[in-house]
Coordinates of C-alpha atoms in Angstrom, one line a residue:
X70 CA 0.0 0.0 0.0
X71 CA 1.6 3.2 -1.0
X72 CA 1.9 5.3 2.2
X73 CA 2.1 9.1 0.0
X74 CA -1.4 11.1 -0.4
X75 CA -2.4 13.4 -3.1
X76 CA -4.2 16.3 -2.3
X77 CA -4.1 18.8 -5.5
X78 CA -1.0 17.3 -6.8
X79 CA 1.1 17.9 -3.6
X80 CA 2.1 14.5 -2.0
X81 CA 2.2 14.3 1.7
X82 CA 3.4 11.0 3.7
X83 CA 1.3 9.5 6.3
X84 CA 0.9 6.1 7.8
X85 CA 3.1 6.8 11.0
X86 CA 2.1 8.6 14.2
X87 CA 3.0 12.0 14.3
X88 CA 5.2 11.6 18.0
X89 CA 6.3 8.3 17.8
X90 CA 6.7 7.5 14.3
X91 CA 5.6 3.3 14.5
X92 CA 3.4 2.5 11.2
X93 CA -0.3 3.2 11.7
X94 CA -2.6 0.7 9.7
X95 CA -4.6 2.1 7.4
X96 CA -3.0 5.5 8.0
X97 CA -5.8 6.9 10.6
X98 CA -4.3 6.1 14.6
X99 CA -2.1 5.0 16.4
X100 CA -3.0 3.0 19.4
X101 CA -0.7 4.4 22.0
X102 CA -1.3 8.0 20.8
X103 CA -4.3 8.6 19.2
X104 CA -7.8 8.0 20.6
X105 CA -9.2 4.3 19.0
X106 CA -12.8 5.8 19.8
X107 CA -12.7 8.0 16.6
X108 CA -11.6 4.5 14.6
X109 CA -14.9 4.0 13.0
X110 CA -16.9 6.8 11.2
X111 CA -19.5 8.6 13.1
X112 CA -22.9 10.3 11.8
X113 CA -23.1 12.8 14.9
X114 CA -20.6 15.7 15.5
X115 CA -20.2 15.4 19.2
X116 CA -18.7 12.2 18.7
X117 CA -16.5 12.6 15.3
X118 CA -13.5 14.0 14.0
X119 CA -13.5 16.0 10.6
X120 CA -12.6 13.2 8.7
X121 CA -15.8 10.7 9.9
X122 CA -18.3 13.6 9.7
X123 CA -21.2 12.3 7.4
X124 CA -21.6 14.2 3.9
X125 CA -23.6 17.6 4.6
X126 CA -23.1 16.9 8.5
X127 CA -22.3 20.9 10.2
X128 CA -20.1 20.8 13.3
X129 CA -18.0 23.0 15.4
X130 CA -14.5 23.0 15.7
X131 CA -11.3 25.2 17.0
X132 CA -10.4 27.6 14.8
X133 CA -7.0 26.8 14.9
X134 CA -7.4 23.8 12.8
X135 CA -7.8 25.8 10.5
X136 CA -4.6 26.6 7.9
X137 CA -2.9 28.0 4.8
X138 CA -0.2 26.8 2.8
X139 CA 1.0 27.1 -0.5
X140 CA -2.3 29.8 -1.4
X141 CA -4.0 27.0 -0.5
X142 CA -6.7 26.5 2.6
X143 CA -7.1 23.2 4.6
X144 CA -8.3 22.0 8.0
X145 CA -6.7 19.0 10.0
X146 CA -8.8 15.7 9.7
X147 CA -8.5 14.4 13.1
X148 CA -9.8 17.7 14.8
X149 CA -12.8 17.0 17.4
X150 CA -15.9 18.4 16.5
X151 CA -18.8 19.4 18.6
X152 CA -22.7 19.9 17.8
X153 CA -22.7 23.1 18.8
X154 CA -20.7 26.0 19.0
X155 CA -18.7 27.1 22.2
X156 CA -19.0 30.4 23.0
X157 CA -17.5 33.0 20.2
X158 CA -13.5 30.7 19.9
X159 CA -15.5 28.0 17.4
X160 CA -15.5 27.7 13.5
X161 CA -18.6 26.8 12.2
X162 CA -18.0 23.6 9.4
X163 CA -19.8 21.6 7.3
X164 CA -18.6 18.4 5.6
X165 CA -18.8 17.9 1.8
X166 CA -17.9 15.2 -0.7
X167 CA -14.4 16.3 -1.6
X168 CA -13.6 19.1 0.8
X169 CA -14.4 20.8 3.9
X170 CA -16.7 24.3 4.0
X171 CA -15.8 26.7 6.4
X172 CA -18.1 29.5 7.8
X173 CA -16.0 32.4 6.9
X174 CA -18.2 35.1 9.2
X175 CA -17.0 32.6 12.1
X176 CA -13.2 32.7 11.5
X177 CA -11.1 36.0 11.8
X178 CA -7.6 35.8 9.3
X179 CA -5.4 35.9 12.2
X180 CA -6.5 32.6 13.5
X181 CA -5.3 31.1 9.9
X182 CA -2.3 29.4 10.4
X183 CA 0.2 29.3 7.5
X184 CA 2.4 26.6 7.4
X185 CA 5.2 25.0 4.9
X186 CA 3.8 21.3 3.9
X187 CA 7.5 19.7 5.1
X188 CA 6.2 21.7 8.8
X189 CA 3.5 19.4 8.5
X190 CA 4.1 16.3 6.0
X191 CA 3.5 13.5 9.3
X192 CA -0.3 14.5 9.9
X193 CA -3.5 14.3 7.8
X194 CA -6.0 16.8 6.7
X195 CA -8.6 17.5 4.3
X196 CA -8.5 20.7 1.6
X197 CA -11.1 23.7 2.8
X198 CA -12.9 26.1 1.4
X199 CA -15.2 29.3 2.5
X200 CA -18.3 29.6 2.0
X201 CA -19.6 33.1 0.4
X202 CA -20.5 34.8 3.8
X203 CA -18.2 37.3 4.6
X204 CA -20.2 39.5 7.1
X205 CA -23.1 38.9 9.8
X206 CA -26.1 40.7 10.0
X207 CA -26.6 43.2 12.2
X208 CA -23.8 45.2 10.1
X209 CA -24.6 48.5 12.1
X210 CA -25.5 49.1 15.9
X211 CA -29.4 50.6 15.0
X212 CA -30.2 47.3 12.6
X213 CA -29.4 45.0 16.2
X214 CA -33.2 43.7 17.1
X215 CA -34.3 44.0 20.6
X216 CA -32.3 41.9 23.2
X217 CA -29.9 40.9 20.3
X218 CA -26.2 41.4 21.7
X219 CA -23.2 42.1 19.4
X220 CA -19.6 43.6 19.7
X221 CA -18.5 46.9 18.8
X222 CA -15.6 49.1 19.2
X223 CA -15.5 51.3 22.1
X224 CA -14.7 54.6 19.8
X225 CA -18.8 54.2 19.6
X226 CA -19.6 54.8 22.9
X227 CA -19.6 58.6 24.3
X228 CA -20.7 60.3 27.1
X229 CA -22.8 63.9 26.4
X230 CA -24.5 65.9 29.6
X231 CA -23.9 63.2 32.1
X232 CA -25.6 60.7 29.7
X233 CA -24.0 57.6 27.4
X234 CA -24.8 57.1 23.9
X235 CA -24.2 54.5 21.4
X236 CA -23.5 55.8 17.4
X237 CA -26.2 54.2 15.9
X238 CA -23.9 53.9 12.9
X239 CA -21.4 51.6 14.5
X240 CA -20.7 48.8 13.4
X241 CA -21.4 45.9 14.9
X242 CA -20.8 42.0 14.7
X243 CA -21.8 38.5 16.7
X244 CA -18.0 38.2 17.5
X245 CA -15.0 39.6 19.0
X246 CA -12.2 40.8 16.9
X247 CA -8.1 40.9 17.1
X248 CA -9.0 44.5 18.6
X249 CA -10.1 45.9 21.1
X250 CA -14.3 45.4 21.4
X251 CA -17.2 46.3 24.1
X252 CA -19.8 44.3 24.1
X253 CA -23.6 45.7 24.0
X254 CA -27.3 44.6 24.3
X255 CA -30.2 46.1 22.5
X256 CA -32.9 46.6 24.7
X257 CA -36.3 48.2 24.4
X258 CA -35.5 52.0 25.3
X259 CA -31.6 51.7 25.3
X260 CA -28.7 49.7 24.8
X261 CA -26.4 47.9 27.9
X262 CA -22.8 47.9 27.9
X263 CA -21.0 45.2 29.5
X264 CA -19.3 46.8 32.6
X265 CA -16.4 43.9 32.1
X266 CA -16.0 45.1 28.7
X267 CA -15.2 48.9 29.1
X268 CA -13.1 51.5 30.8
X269 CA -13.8 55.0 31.7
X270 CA -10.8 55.1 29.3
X271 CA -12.9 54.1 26.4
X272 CA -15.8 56.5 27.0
X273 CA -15.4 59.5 24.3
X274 CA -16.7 63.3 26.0
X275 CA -18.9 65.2 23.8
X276 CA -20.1 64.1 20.3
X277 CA -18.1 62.6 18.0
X278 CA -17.3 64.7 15.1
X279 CA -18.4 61.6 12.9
X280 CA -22.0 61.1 15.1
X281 CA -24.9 61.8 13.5
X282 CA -26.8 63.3 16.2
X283 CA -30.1 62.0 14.9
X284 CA -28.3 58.2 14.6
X285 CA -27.2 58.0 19.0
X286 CA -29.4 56.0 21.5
X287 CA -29.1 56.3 24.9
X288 CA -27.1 53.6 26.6
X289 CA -26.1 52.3 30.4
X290 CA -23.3 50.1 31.6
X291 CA -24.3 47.1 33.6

């Protein structure tokens, strides 16, 4: 049995384990590193890796799976999955014939590792695409509905006679980002800021030059 793979014309070895090195059969474990329970495929995400998920199965996985090389995208096949998604550190995936499609609204470029193939050429994976979502709706802090909650940078929050306000303008999205975000609920006659999410630091005096005044809503930090 040949032991290379090819994977758009780029051969990578497999068939040994990754810290030891002893021939795996059949190229998918080894019994002293590896978990055996992930040996035989699996229709439910909780209890699969990438590589057993069922055709058109979605699951959850750690972003850092996740990888570039050569212009290329691709995700590691023995990742864990989950059926649902854990808190706003989980890429959202979903199985297909001949590749893997990722949820690009839930993975931020710098948790794409890159990597040389020879960095890698011991461990499989599976090529991976993105879907056509690039953003998340709401895409501005007035579209949010009511007790919808969202991230937004803290330059949109100001504080005018004694009173916070929110730019209505903002923008706003489901997760946090490489910067610096505060985290806000829409509620029925203002927004709330989360208290753990802000400084008095953050908080702008006076309108910003770029605030419509006819676009701010009151907000509160809790």
């Amino acid at each position: 049995m040949n032991d290379d793979r090819y994977i758009d014309g780029v051969i990578f070895k497999r068939g040994c384990c990754v810290i030891c090195d002893t021939p795996i059969s059949g190229g998918f474990f080894c019994p002293k590193h590896e978990d055996r329970s992930v040996q035989q495929p699996s229709q439910t995400a909780g209890n699969a890796v990438v590589r057993n998920l069922k055709v058109g199965t979605t699951a959850y996985v750690n972003p850092l799976s996740v990888f570039t090389s050569g212009g290329r995208y691709f995700i590691f096949s023995n990742t864990k999955t989950s059926n649902w998604a854990r808190g706003t550190n989980t890429t959202k995936i979903t199985r297909r014939k001949d590749h893997v499609e990722v949820d690009r609204s839930t993975i931020a470029d710098s948790q794409i590792s890159n990597y040389q193939f020879n960095d890698i050429k011991n461990q499989d994976f599976l090529p991976a695409k993105f879907n056509r979502t690039t953003t998340t709706k709401p895409q501005i802090i007035s579209d949010m509905e009511i007790d919808e909650a969202g991230f937004t940078e803290p330059h949109n929050i100001f504080e005018l006679t004694k009173a916070l306000f929110v730019v209505g303008t903002g923008n706003v999205s489901r997760r946090r980002t490489q910067y610096k975000t505060v985290r806000i609920i829409r509620r029925e006659d203002l927004y709330e800021i989360d208290g753990n999410t802000i400084t008095p630091d953050d908080i702008e005096y006076g309108m910003p030059e770029d605030a419509d005044e006819n676009g701010c809503f009151l907000a509160e930090i809790i």
